[in-house]
Every structure is written in structure tokens, then in C-alpha cells.
mmCIF file of C-alpha atoms and ligand atoms in Angstrom:
data_model
loop_
_atom_site.group_PDB
_atom_site.id
_atom_site.type_symbol
_atom_site.label_atom_id
_atom_site.label_comp_id
_atom_site.label_asym_id
_atom_site.label_seq_id
_atom_site.Cartn_x
_atom_site.Cartn_y
_atom_site.Cartn_z
ATOM 1 C CA UNK A 1 -2.548 15.561 62.817
ATOM 2 C CA UNK A 2 0.200 18.667 62.505
ATOM 3 C CA UNK A 3 1.848 18.746 65.171
ATOM 4 C CA UNK A 4 5.155 21.029 64.998
ATOM 5 C CA UNK A 5 6.989 22.971 61.734
ATOM 6 C CA UNK A 6 6.231 19.904 58.642
ATOM 7 C CA UNK A 7 5.534 17.696 61.223
ATOM 8 C CA UNK A 8 1.952 15.729 59.953
ATOM 9 C CA UNK A 9 1.113 12.135 61.793
ATOM 10 C CA UNK A 10 -2.497 10.026 61.267
ATOM 11 C CA UNK A 11 -3.862 9.610 65.043
ATOM 12 C CA UNK A 12 -6.867 8.881 66.259
ATOM 13 C CA UNK A 13 -9.326 10.761 67.538
ATOM 14 C CA UNK A 14 -13.393 9.713 69.452
ATOM 15 C CA UNK A 15 -16.175 11.082 67.259
ATOM 16 C CA UNK A 16 -17.460 13.673 69.285
ATOM 17 C CA UNK A 17 -21.213 13.867 70.638
ATOM 18 C CA UNK A 18 -22.976 16.646 68.487
ATOM 19 C CA UNK A 19 -25.623 18.867 70.276
ATOM 20 C CA UNK A 20 -28.940 20.817 69.142
ATOM 21 C CA UNK A 21 -26.583 23.485 67.714
ATOM 22 C CA UNK A 22 -24.588 21.604 65.576
ATOM 23 C CA UNK A 23 -22.751 18.711 63.378
ATOM 24 C CA UNK A 24 -20.473 15.709 62.077
ATOM 25 C CA UNK A 25 -19.367 16.048 58.527
ATOM 26 C CA UNK A 26 -18.378 13.223 57.028
ATOM 27 C CA UNK A 27 -15.352 14.504 54.384
ATOM 28 C CA UNK A 28 -15.423 13.884 51.023
ATOM 29 C CA UNK A 29 -12.486 15.829 50.282
ATOM 30 C CA UNK A 30 -10.632 18.897 51.274
ATOM 31 C CA UNK A 31 -8.955 20.917 48.778
ATOM 32 C CA UNK A 32 -5.197 21.980 48.957
ATOM 33 C CA UNK A 33 -3.748 25.918 49.208
ATOM 34 C CA UNK A 34 -1.161 27.721 49.005
ATOM 35 C CA UNK A 35 -1.740 28.848 52.709
ATOM 36 C CA UNK A 36 -1.219 24.639 53.560
ATOM 37 C CA UNK A 37 2.098 25.007 52.154
ATOM 38 C CA UNK A 38 2.396 27.677 55.483
ATOM 39 C CA UNK A 39 0.393 26.051 57.566
ATOM 40 C CA UNK A 40 2.538 22.778 56.818
ATOM 41 C CA UNK A 41 6.505 25.014 57.587
ATOM 42 C CA UNK A 42 4.840 26.729 60.350
ATOM 43 C CA UNK A 43 4.762 30.285 59.619
ATOM 44 C CA UNK A 44 1.068 30.361 60.125
ATOM 45 C CA UNK A 45 -0.160 32.056 63.226
ATOM 46 C CA UNK A 46 -1.753 28.211 64.653
ATOM 47 C CA UNK A 47 -0.656 26.463 67.789
ATOM 48 C CA UNK A 48 -0.042 22.792 67.808
ATOM 49 C CA UNK A 49 -0.822 20.286 67.479
ATOM 50 C CA UNK A 50 -3.841 21.142 65.291
ATOM 51 C CA UNK A 51 -5.752 18.771 62.809
ATOM 52 C CA UNK A 52 -4.885 20.549 58.953
ATOM 53 C CA UNK A 53 -7.531 21.822 56.391
ATOM 54 C CA UNK A 54 -9.794 24.933 55.668
ATOM 55 C CA UNK A 55 -11.535 23.758 52.141
ATOM 56 C CA UNK A 56 -14.117 20.799 53.443
ATOM 57 C CA UNK A 57 -16.405 19.511 51.557
ATOM 58 C CA UNK A 58 -18.754 16.415 52.859
ATOM 59 C CA UNK A 59 -21.880 14.983 54.240
ATOM 60 C CA UNK A 60 -23.390 15.518 57.319
ATOM 61 C CA UNK A 61 -23.421 12.854 58.749
ATOM 62 C CA UNK A 62 -25.720 14.456 62.102
ATOM 63 C CA UNK A 63 -26.751 17.298 63.032
ATOM 64 C CA UNK A 64 -28.350 18.850 65.685
ATOM 65 C CA UNK A 65 -32.851 20.267 65.533
ATOM 66 C CA UNK A 66 -31.904 23.700 65.994
ATOM 67 C CA UNK A 67 -28.561 23.583 63.291
ATOM 68 C CA UNK A 68 -31.208 22.096 61.113
ATOM 69 C CA UNK A 69 -33.782 24.243 60.978
ATOM 70 C CA UNK A 70 -30.985 27.305 60.994
ATOM 71 C CA UNK A 71 -28.994 26.122 58.263
ATOM 72 C CA UNK A 72 -32.047 24.564 56.522
ATOM 73 C CA UNK A 73 -29.464 20.953 56.086
ATOM 74 C CA UNK A 74 -29.823 17.440 57.379
ATOM 75 C CA UNK A 75 -28.318 14.078 57.435
ATOM 76 C CA UNK A 76 -26.884 12.984 53.892
ATOM 77 C CA UNK A 77 -27.021 16.889 52.494
ATOM 78 C CA UNK A 78 -23.723 17.801 51.111
ATOM 79 C CA UNK A 79 -22.160 20.591 51.625
ATOM 80 C CA UNK A 80 -19.467 23.360 50.984
ATOM 81 C CA UNK A 81 -18.043 24.590 54.595
ATOM 82 C CA UNK A 82 -16.618 27.833 54.159
ATOM 83 C CA UNK A 83 -13.063 28.538 56.857
ATOM 84 C CA UNK A 84 -14.171 31.291 58.912
ATOM 85 C CA UNK A 85 -16.290 29.983 61.463
ATOM 86 C CA UNK A 86 -16.904 34.068 62.559
ATOM 87 C CA UNK A 87 -18.501 34.542 65.885
ATOM 88 C CA UNK A 88 -21.874 37.054 65.424
ATOM 89 C CA UNK A 89 -21.554 39.632 67.883
ATOM 90 C CA UNK A 90 -18.444 41.775 66.987
ATOM 91 C CA UNK A 91 -17.601 44.813 65.532
ATOM 92 C CA UNK A 92 -16.538 42.865 62.032
ATOM 93 C CA UNK A 93 -19.689 40.755 61.671
ATOM 94 C CA UNK A 94 -21.904 43.118 63.201
ATOM 95 C CA UNK A 95 -21.574 45.117 59.665
ATOM 96 C CA UNK A 96 -21.373 41.927 57.868
ATOM 97 C CA UNK A 97 -17.313 41.959 57.233
ATOM 98 C CA UNK A 98 -16.426 38.673 58.881
ATOM 99 C CA UNK A 99 -13.900 37.669 56.883
ATOM 100 C CA UNK A 100 -11.729 40.048 59.269
ATOM 101 C CA UNK A 101 -13.838 39.065 62.463
ATOM 102 C CA UNK A 102 -11.509 38.495 65.286
ATOM 103 C CA UNK A 103 -14.304 37.729 67.836
ATOM 104 C CA UNK A 104 -13.185 34.033 68.843
ATOM 105 C CA UNK A 105 -9.529 34.930 69.288
ATOM 106 C CA UNK A 106 -6.786 34.886 66.381
ATOM 107 C CA UNK A 107 -7.469 33.178 63.138
ATOM 108 C CA UNK A 108 -10.929 30.832 63.860
ATOM 109 C CA UNK A 109 -11.346 28.748 61.398
ATOM 110 C CA UNK A 110 -11.655 25.363 60.199
ATOM 111 C CA UNK A 111 -7.735 23.970 60.118
ATOM 112 C CA UNK A 112 -6.583 26.396 62.482
ATOM 113 C CA UNK A 113 -8.690 25.370 65.618
ATOM 114 C CA UNK A 114 -6.386 23.354 68.165
ATOM 115 C CA UNK A 115 -7.212 20.023 68.768
ATOM 116 C CA UNK A 116 -6.848 22.158 72.933
ATOM 117 C CA UNK A 117 -10.181 22.990 71.419
ATOM 118 C CA UNK A 118 -12.818 20.529 72.386
ATOM 119 C CA UNK A 119 -14.339 18.778 70.667
ATOM 120 C CA UNK A 120 -10.528 18.630 68.950
ATOM 121 C CA UNK A 121 -12.197 18.106 65.438
ATOM 122 C CA UNK A 122 -11.915 21.334 63.654
ATOM 123 C CA UNK A 123 -10.228 20.773 60.162
ATOM 124 C CA UNK A 124 -11.027 18.682 57.179
ATOM 125 C CA UNK A 125 -7.453 16.650 56.929
ATOM 126 C CA UNK A 126 -9.845 14.273 58.121
ATOM 127 C CA UNK A 127 -12.490 11.526 57.747
ATOM 128 C CA UNK A 128 -15.231 13.219 59.915
ATOM 129 C CA UNK A 129 -15.405 16.655 60.608
ATOM 130 C CA UNK A 130 -16.785 19.100 63.386
ATOM 131 C CA UNK A 131 -19.503 21.775 62.725
ATOM 132 C CA UNK A 132 -19.663 24.742 65.534
ATOM 133 C CA UNK A 133 -22.964 26.749 65.800
ATOM 134 C CA UNK A 134 -21.187 29.285 64.121
ATOM 135 C CA UNK A 135 -20.037 27.545 60.457
ATOM 136 C CA UNK A 136 -21.189 28.639 57.468
ATOM 137 C CA UNK A 137 -22.258 25.857 55.490
ATOM 138 C CA UNK A 138 -23.910 26.023 51.666
ATOM 139 C CA UNK A 139 -25.371 22.938 49.876
ATOM 140 C CA UNK A 140 -24.279 21.276 46.692
ATOM 141 C CA UNK A 141 -25.457 19.316 44.558
ATOM 142 C CA UNK A 142 -25.027 15.062 44.835
ATOM 143 C CA UNK A 143 -23.251 14.930 41.099
ATOM 144 C CA UNK A 144 -20.986 17.130 40.778
ATOM 145 C CA UNK A 145 -17.398 14.412 40.818
ATOM 146 C CA UNK A 146 -16.159 15.370 44.663
ATOM 147 C CA UNK A 147 -12.876 16.692 42.867
ATOM 148 C CA UNK A 148 -14.875 19.369 40.838
ATOM 149 C CA UNK A 149 -17.143 20.482 43.747
ATOM 150 C CA UNK A 150 -14.263 20.925 45.887
ATOM 151 C CA UNK A 151 -12.814 23.407 43.439
ATOM 152 C CA UNK A 152 -15.488 26.351 45.399
ATOM 153 C CA UNK A 153 -12.583 27.141 47.529
ATOM 154 C CA UNK A 154 -10.800 28.781 45.118
ATOM 155 C CA UNK A 155 -13.043 30.058 42.480
ATOM 156 C CA UNK A 156 -15.053 31.284 45.446
ATOM 157 C CA UNK A 157 -11.614 33.483 46.238
ATOM 158 C CA UNK A 158 -11.633 34.313 42.555
ATOM 159 C CA UNK A 159 -15.412 35.778 42.574
ATOM 160 C CA UNK A 160 -14.428 37.581 45.726
ATOM 161 C CA UNK A 161 -11.694 38.836 44.565
ATOM 162 C CA UNK A 162 -11.758 39.487 40.872
ATOM 163 C CA UNK A 163 -15.189 40.579 40.475
ATOM 164 C CA UNK A 164 -16.453 41.458 43.628
ATOM 165 C CA UNK A 165 -14.570 43.689 45.382
ATOM 166 C CA UNK A 166 -12.915 45.432 41.958
ATOM 167 C CA UNK A 167 -16.586 45.812 40.915
ATOM 168 C CA UNK A 168 -15.503 44.215 37.591
ATOM 169 C CA UNK A 169 -17.904 44.125 35.135
ATOM 170 C CA UNK A 170 -19.020 44.265 31.451
ATOM 171 C CA UNK A 171 -16.128 47.104 29.440
ATOM 172 C CA UNK A 172 -13.331 46.166 32.373
ATOM 173 C CA UNK A 173 -9.948 44.526 31.382
ATOM 174 C CA UNK A 174 -8.592 42.815 34.192
ATOM 175 C CA UNK A 175 -4.933 41.598 34.824
ATOM 176 C CA UNK A 176 -4.526 39.042 37.026
ATOM 177 C CA UNK A 177 -0.503 38.624 38.539
ATOM 178 C CA UNK A 178 0.345 35.224 39.414
ATOM 179 C CA UNK A 179 -1.454 31.865 36.956
ATOM 180 C CA UNK A 180 -2.078 29.879 39.872
ATOM 181 C CA UNK A 181 -5.584 27.993 41.117
ATOM 182 C CA UNK A 182 -6.065 31.643 42.084
ATOM 183 C CA UNK A 183 -5.377 33.236 39.075
ATOM 184 C CA UNK A 184 -6.713 30.777 37.377
ATOM 185 C CA UNK A 185 -9.963 31.043 39.147
ATOM 186 C CA UNK A 186 -9.708 35.149 38.837
ATOM 187 C CA UNK A 187 -10.110 34.080 34.842
ATOM 188 C CA UNK A 188 -12.472 32.402 35.880
ATOM 189 C CA UNK A 189 -14.845 34.525 37.477
ATOM 190 C CA UNK A 190 -13.630 37.484 34.870
ATOM 191 C CA UNK A 191 -14.947 35.791 32.611
ATOM 192 C CA UNK A 192 -18.433 35.060 33.782
ATOM 193 C CA UNK A 193 -18.456 38.694 34.675
ATOM 194 C CA UNK A 194 -18.190 39.737 31.654
ATOM 195 C CA UNK A 195 -15.283 41.149 31.853
ATOM 196 C CA UNK A 196 -14.021 43.112 28.024
ATOM 197 C CA UNK A 197 -10.694 42.207 28.301
ATOM 198 C CA UNK A 198 -8.514 39.484 30.788
ATOM 199 C CA UNK A 199 -4.663 39.316 29.901
ATOM 200 C CA UNK A 200 -2.635 36.642 33.209
ATOM 201 C CA UNK A 201 1.261 36.753 33.778
ATOM 202 C CA UNK A 202 3.795 33.827 34.393
ATOM 203 C CA UNK A 203 6.879 32.912 34.843
ATOM 204 C CA UNK A 204 8.716 31.021 31.941
ATOM 205 C CA UNK A 205 8.058 27.628 34.123
ATOM 206 C CA UNK A 206 4.505 28.419 34.287
ATOM 207 C CA UNK A 207 3.596 27.965 30.720
ATOM 208 C CA UNK A 208 0.987 24.702 31.274
ATOM 209 C CA UNK A 209 -0.976 27.790 33.612
ATOM 210 C CA UNK A 210 -0.765 30.138 30.853
ATOM 211 C CA UNK A 211 -1.902 27.740 28.723
ATOM 212 C CA UNK A 212 -5.307 26.596 30.411
ATOM 213 C CA UNK A 213 -5.541 30.439 31.466
ATOM 214 C CA UNK A 214 -5.614 30.433 27.637
ATOM 215 C CA UNK A 215 -8.959 28.355 27.452
ATOM 216 C CA UNK A 216 -10.150 29.145 30.455
ATOM 217 C CA UNK A 217 -10.709 32.525 28.683
ATOM 218 C CA UNK A 218 -8.475 34.920 29.348
ATOM 219 C CA UNK A 219 -7.510 36.642 25.897
ATOM 220 C CA UNK A 220 -3.588 36.663 26.405
ATOM 221 C CA UNK A 221 -0.715 35.519 28.401
ATOM 222 C CA UNK A 222 2.633 36.986 28.782
ATOM 223 C CA UNK A 223 5.954 35.030 30.365
ATOM 224 C CA UNK A 224 6.976 37.741 32.222
ATOM 225 C CA UNK A 225 11.168 36.684 31.848
ATOM 226 C CA UNK A 226 10.941 36.994 28.400
ATOM 227 C CA UNK A 227 8.380 39.618 27.888
ATOM 228 C CA UNK A 228 8.537 43.517 28.701
ATOM 229 C CA UNK A 229 4.848 42.968 30.905
ATOM 230 C CA UNK A 230 4.749 47.120 31.285
ATOM 231 C CA UNK A 231 5.077 47.269 27.067
ATOM 232 C CA UNK A 232 3.021 44.520 26.523
ATOM 233 C CA UNK A 233 -0.451 45.346 28.506
ATOM 234 C CA UNK A 234 0.220 49.066 27.783
ATOM 235 C CA UNK A 235 0.473 47.326 24.194
ATOM 236 C CA UNK A 236 -2.840 45.309 25.044
ATOM 237 C CA UNK A 237 -4.544 48.571 26.381
ATOM 238 C CA UNK A 238 -4.008 50.844 23.616
ATOM 239 C CA UNK A 239 -1.940 52.618 25.895
ATOM 240 C CA UNK A 240 -4.450 52.749 28.863
ATOM 241 C CA UNK A 241 -4.202 50.374 30.990
ATOM 242 C CA UNK A 242 -6.011 47.069 32.945
ATOM 243 C CA UNK A 243 -9.284 48.488 34.643
ATOM 244 C CA UNK A 244 -9.015 46.187 37.453
ATOM 245 C CA UNK A 245 -5.135 44.695 38.745
ATOM 246 C CA UNK A 246 -5.087 40.805 40.849
ATOM 247 C CA UNK A 247 -2.379 40.136 43.122
ATOM 248 C CA UNK A 248 -2.784 35.983 43.470
ATOM 249 C CA UNK A 249 1.461 35.603 43.277
ATOM 250 C CA UNK A 250 2.704 33.750 45.769
ATOM 251 C CA UNK A 251 5.594 35.209 47.465
ATOM 252 C CA UNK A 252 7.116 37.023 45.706
ATOM 253 C CA UNK A 253 6.780 41.373 46.008
ATOM 254 C CA UNK A 254 7.844 42.557 42.655
ATOM 255 C CA UNK A 255 4.437 42.106 41.063
ATOM 256 C CA UNK A 256 3.098 44.083 44.599
ATOM 257 C CA UNK A 257 5.002 47.442 42.704
ATOM 258 C CA UNK A 258 4.949 46.302 38.588
ATOM 259 C CA UNK A 259 0.525 46.528 39.358
ATOM 260 C CA UNK A 260 1.072 50.341 39.791
ATOM 261 C CA UNK A 261 2.599 50.440 36.739
ATOM 262 C CA UNK A 262 0.071 48.160 34.467
ATOM 263 C CA UNK A 263 -3.546 50.154 36.048
ATOM 264 C CA UNK A 264 -5.050 52.307 34.511
ATOM 265 C CA UNK A 265 -6.098 55.838 35.652
ATOM 266 C CA UNK A 266 -9.389 54.987 38.006
ATOM 267 C CA UNK A 267 -8.854 51.736 38.540
ATOM 268 C CA UNK A 268 -8.613 49.151 40.839
ATOM 269 C CA UNK A 269 -5.829 46.637 42.263
ATOM 270 C CA UNK A 270 -6.539 43.965 44.430
ATOM 271 C CA UNK A 271 -3.384 42.683 46.980
ATOM 272 C CA UNK A 272 -4.432 38.964 47.645
ATOM 273 C CA UNK A 273 -1.049 37.391 47.614
ATOM 274 C CA UNK A 274 1.101 37.174 51.067
ATOM 275 C CA UNK A 275 4.735 37.228 50.867
ATOM 276 C CA UNK A 276 5.377 36.624 53.942
ATOM 277 C CA UNK A 277 5.608 40.015 56.066
ATOM 278 C CA UNK A 278 8.130 41.255 53.794
ATOM 279 C CA UNK A 279 7.987 45.371 52.541
ATOM 280 C CA UNK A 280 8.058 45.954 49.241
ATOM 281 C CA UNK A 281 10.418 47.336 47.136
ATOM 282 C CA UNK A 282 10.282 49.746 44.143
ATOM 283 C CA UNK A 283 6.719 50.768 45.040
ATOM 284 C CA UNK A 284 6.419 54.085 43.686
ATOM 285 C CA UNK A 285 3.081 55.114 45.810
ATOM 286 C CA UNK A 286 2.469 58.580 43.481
ATOM 287 C CA UNK A 287 1.760 56.596 40.961
ATOM 288 C CA UNK A 288 -1.253 55.531 43.386
ATOM 289 C CA UNK A 289 -1.279 59.504 44.144
ATOM 290 C CA UNK A 290 -1.314 60.839 40.143
ATOM 291 C CA UNK A 291 -3.848 57.604 38.563
ATOM 292 C CA UNK A 292 -6.015 57.883 41.706
ATOM 293 C CA UNK A 293 -5.903 54.138 42.362
ATOM 294 C CA UNK A 294 -7.907 51.759 44.797
ATOM 295 C CA UNK A 295 -5.611 49.914 46.552
ATOM 296 C CA UNK A 296 -8.277 46.877 47.985
ATOM 297 C CA UNK A 297 -6.533 44.348 50.093
ATOM 298 C CA UNK A 298 -8.632 40.791 50.257
ATOM 299 C CA UNK A 299 -8.902 37.829 52.670
ATOM 300 C CA UNK A 300 -10.647 35.707 52.419
ATOM 301 C CA UNK A 301 -14.073 34.394 50.858
ATOM 302 C CA UNK A 302 -17.738 36.037 51.841
ATOM 303 C CA UNK A 303 -21.092 34.384 51.545
ATOM 304 C CA UNK A 304 -22.155 36.009 48.289
ATOM 305 C CA UNK A 305 -18.573 34.879 46.461
ATOM 306 C CA UNK A 306 -19.058 31.567 47.838
ATOM 307 C CA UNK A 307 -22.325 30.561 46.149
ATOM 308 C CA UNK A 308 -21.269 32.620 42.478
ATOM 309 C CA UNK A 309 -18.692 29.850 42.865
ATOM 310 C CA UNK A 310 -20.946 26.767 43.738
ATOM 311 C CA UNK A 311 -23.871 28.234 41.235
ATOM 312 C CA UNK A 312 -21.788 27.943 38.374
ATOM 313 C CA UNK A 313 -20.039 24.531 40.032
ATOM 314 C CA UNK A 314 -23.778 23.019 39.431
ATOM 315 C CA UNK A 315 -23.976 24.739 35.614
ATOM 316 C CA UNK A 316 -21.018 22.678 34.691
ATOM 317 C CA UNK A 317 -19.935 25.814 32.459
ATOM 318 C CA UNK A 318 -16.995 25.342 32.669
ATOM 319 C CA UNK A 319 -14.031 22.620 31.909
ATOM 320 C CA UNK A 320 -12.879 22.908 36.185
ATOM 321 C CA UNK A 321 -11.806 18.945 35.580
ATOM 322 C CA UNK A 322 -9.183 20.222 33.281
ATOM 323 C CA UNK A 323 -8.057 21.864 37.047
ATOM 324 C CA UNK A 324 -8.176 19.345 38.524
ATOM 325 C CA UNK A 325 -4.338 17.576 38.891
ATOM 326 C CA UNK A 326 -3.719 15.699 41.720
ATOM 327 C CA UNK A 327 -6.458 12.945 44.688
ATOM 328 C CA UNK A 328 -4.328 12.334 47.374
ATOM 329 C CA UNK A 329 -5.397 10.183 50.361
ATOM 330 C CA UNK A 330 -4.755 11.177 54.483
ATOM 331 C CA UNK A 331 -1.567 9.139 54.029
ATOM 332 C CA UNK A 332 0.324 11.190 51.722
ATOM 333 C CA UNK A 333 -1.452 14.364 53.490
ATOM 334 C CA UNK A 334 2.638 15.571 53.136
ATOM 335 C CA UNK A 335 3.100 14.484 49.418
ATOM 336 C CA UNK A 336 0.420 16.576 48.925
ATOM 337 C CA UNK A 337 1.276 19.635 49.931
ATOM 338 C CA UNK A 338 5.426 19.118 48.951
ATOM 339 C CA UNK A 339 3.707 18.918 45.364
ATOM 340 C CA UNK A 340 1.627 21.860 45.877
ATOM 341 C CA UNK A 341 4.835 23.531 46.778
ATOM 342 C CA UNK A 342 6.339 22.194 43.910
ATOM 343 C CA UNK A 343 8.945 21.045 46.234
ATOM 344 C CA UNK A 344 8.904 17.158 44.546
ATOM 345 C CA UNK A 345 11.156 17.434 40.981
ATOM 346 C CA UNK A 346 9.185 16.255 37.925
ATOM 347 C CA UNK A 347 5.031 17.213 39.280
ATOM 348 C CA UNK A 348 3.098 20.061 39.296
ATOM 349 C CA UNK A 349 0.148 21.061 40.801
ATOM 350 C CA UNK A 350 -2.886 23.204 39.624
ATOM 351 C CA UNK A 351 -5.458 22.267 41.842
ATOM 352 C CA UNK A 352 -5.445 18.879 44.391
ATOM 353 C CA UNK A 353 -7.311 17.501 46.963
ATOM 354 C CA UNK A 354 -7.298 15.105 49.698
ATOM 355 C CA UNK A 355 -9.611 12.499 49.547
ATOM 356 C CA UNK A 356 -10.151 10.595 52.884
HETATM 357 ZN ZN1 LIG B 1 -7.359 27.668 50.884
HETATM 358 ZN ZN1 LIG B 2 -17.283 38.629 65.114
#
């Protein structure tokens, strides 16, 4: 339970009773991502206390008849759960854009709804989690190790941000700015989509992640602290620039401005890394005009990308276990978040999860 900024504690809550339209999930694993660190620090617009955890993988422990029919799952089935819980009725939902649904007020989703909203067990930093009538679940094969199966979330982001939104396909050069778990997921997704060349940038301290990017399908990596990234991207692309630039660095606004220099004429830039609502210095908008660049903001992940991610996970084609660095118990949630945020000296996480 998060009770305030940088305050997590263990608490016992009663298990909710399940009605006709909802269900109860026994959590197998909950992935941890950059936004957990922001939520922990208190910078996300959520109300405390709440149960955090928005990347749930688990087994249906109880389910109402109507929910079982609507979702096509039953007790004992393993499912991946989407973070967002849409309302189903607002304009965004009716337009098929439920990632921007605000119909239930603010950020409504697993890991974000306060305890005050019954039945309270909305997050996946827990043994059990409540599934609302509008929660979205996807079946996941039971024989995939939980630490890999739970990567449906970052990998789904890779498919939506690096492939679906910029319509990446064969012949495209994809430049991924930032080699964190979303950056690596973007490499895997772009490779799966048939991208022609994939380039990944990172800092000197990202050497291990950049090496992993190579193993997962990147053709070239650039250490921006020791190389001139603009010059390198030009060289590698025959002077044209990248058809698709995916910006997934954490907190630093500079790569957003750099993306306009890296992108090819007619290219697409996907902005998915948040910068604490700070402006971007040296953003030369004329470059977007002169090159007819399409700028795409990406928030969250939706059905098609999650399903592409789950199929790839189940296929076993990609050595995803190499991304997984840590399993933490529930009572280690704070250390887990601090490790991901790079606050634990001598320990670095790429993908980690809580295992209750
Ligand atoms: Zn996440
Ligand atoms: Zn809605």
C-alpha cells in the first residue's frame, strides 16, 4: 500500500466478493516500470492510499458467470491484465482510442485507483487483485515462466510505440533513443515487424543495455557521450536520417530536440518518454516543417499491441529471459523501485518484477 510519497507499507485487506460481472485475480507477478518510480516519488496525479502495480499477470481465482462468458476465461486460466480500465462509453472509447479514456475520472486503471474506491484491491503489488467489469484481460499460456510472461507490458509498448503508431515495416530505418526496457522492447518489436536497420542510442553507463540491444536485433548502437550521434546517424543512413525515431529516454528533454535532427524527410517521431512536464530547450520546429515530419505522442498500450507481444512471448523466438534481472518479494517493493530507478549503488535493473 502506498500511503504517501516514498511511503510503502504492507497491509492486510479483506478479499472482495465477486459478482456476476467481475472477478478476482491471484497475482503471479507484477512488472515494475519507470512510472512506478514516479508514482513512488509522488509526482503522478493519484490519490493515496492505494495499492500500486499496473502490470499484472495472474490466474483467475474467482469469476462471475457473465464475466466468464464476456471475457472467454474461467477459474484457473492465466491472464495478462491491461493497466487501463476504460469506461466503454466516452468519445475516446467509442472511437476505439481507449488509451485516452478519462470517462471514469483521471487516471483510472489497475495500480492507480485509491483504496477509498471499493473494493480497494485495484493494484498488483498484492497477492490478489480485483478485476472490474471493464478490466481487459488477455489469455497467456501457462507454461511460460512468469518473469517472461509478465513482459507482455513493456513488449506491448514496444509494438505500439515502435511499430503500430509509426507504421513501421520492411525498408524502414528505426532509431531508438534510450536503451531501457521500453527501448529494448522497441528493438524487439521493430525487428519482428521487419525493419531494415535498427539503431539504438544510450549513455556510457548503458554499455550493458546497449550490448543487449545488439543481441536482441539492433544493427548499430551509439554511445552519445563518446560519439557524435547526429554524425553517426547520418553516416549509417546514407545521409538521409531515420524513417522512424522512437524517443523513450527517461526525464531528459534533450533527445526530443535531437530527434528532429535524426529523422529523415517525411519521417515519423514517436514521443513516449515523459520529462516531468518540462519544456524542451533548442526545439527547432522549422525542422519538422521543412522535413514534413509527423510527431506522434504515445500514451499507454492497446489491444493489438498487447496481443502481438503475447504471441511473440509464447513463440519463444526471442531470448526474453536475458532482459530479466530481478525478482523481488512484496516486502521488497521499495528496494525494487529504487533498484529500477538506479538509486541502489552497484545494482542495475533492466526488467524486474514483484512475485508475491
Ligand atoms: Zn508500466
Ligand atoms: Zn471511455
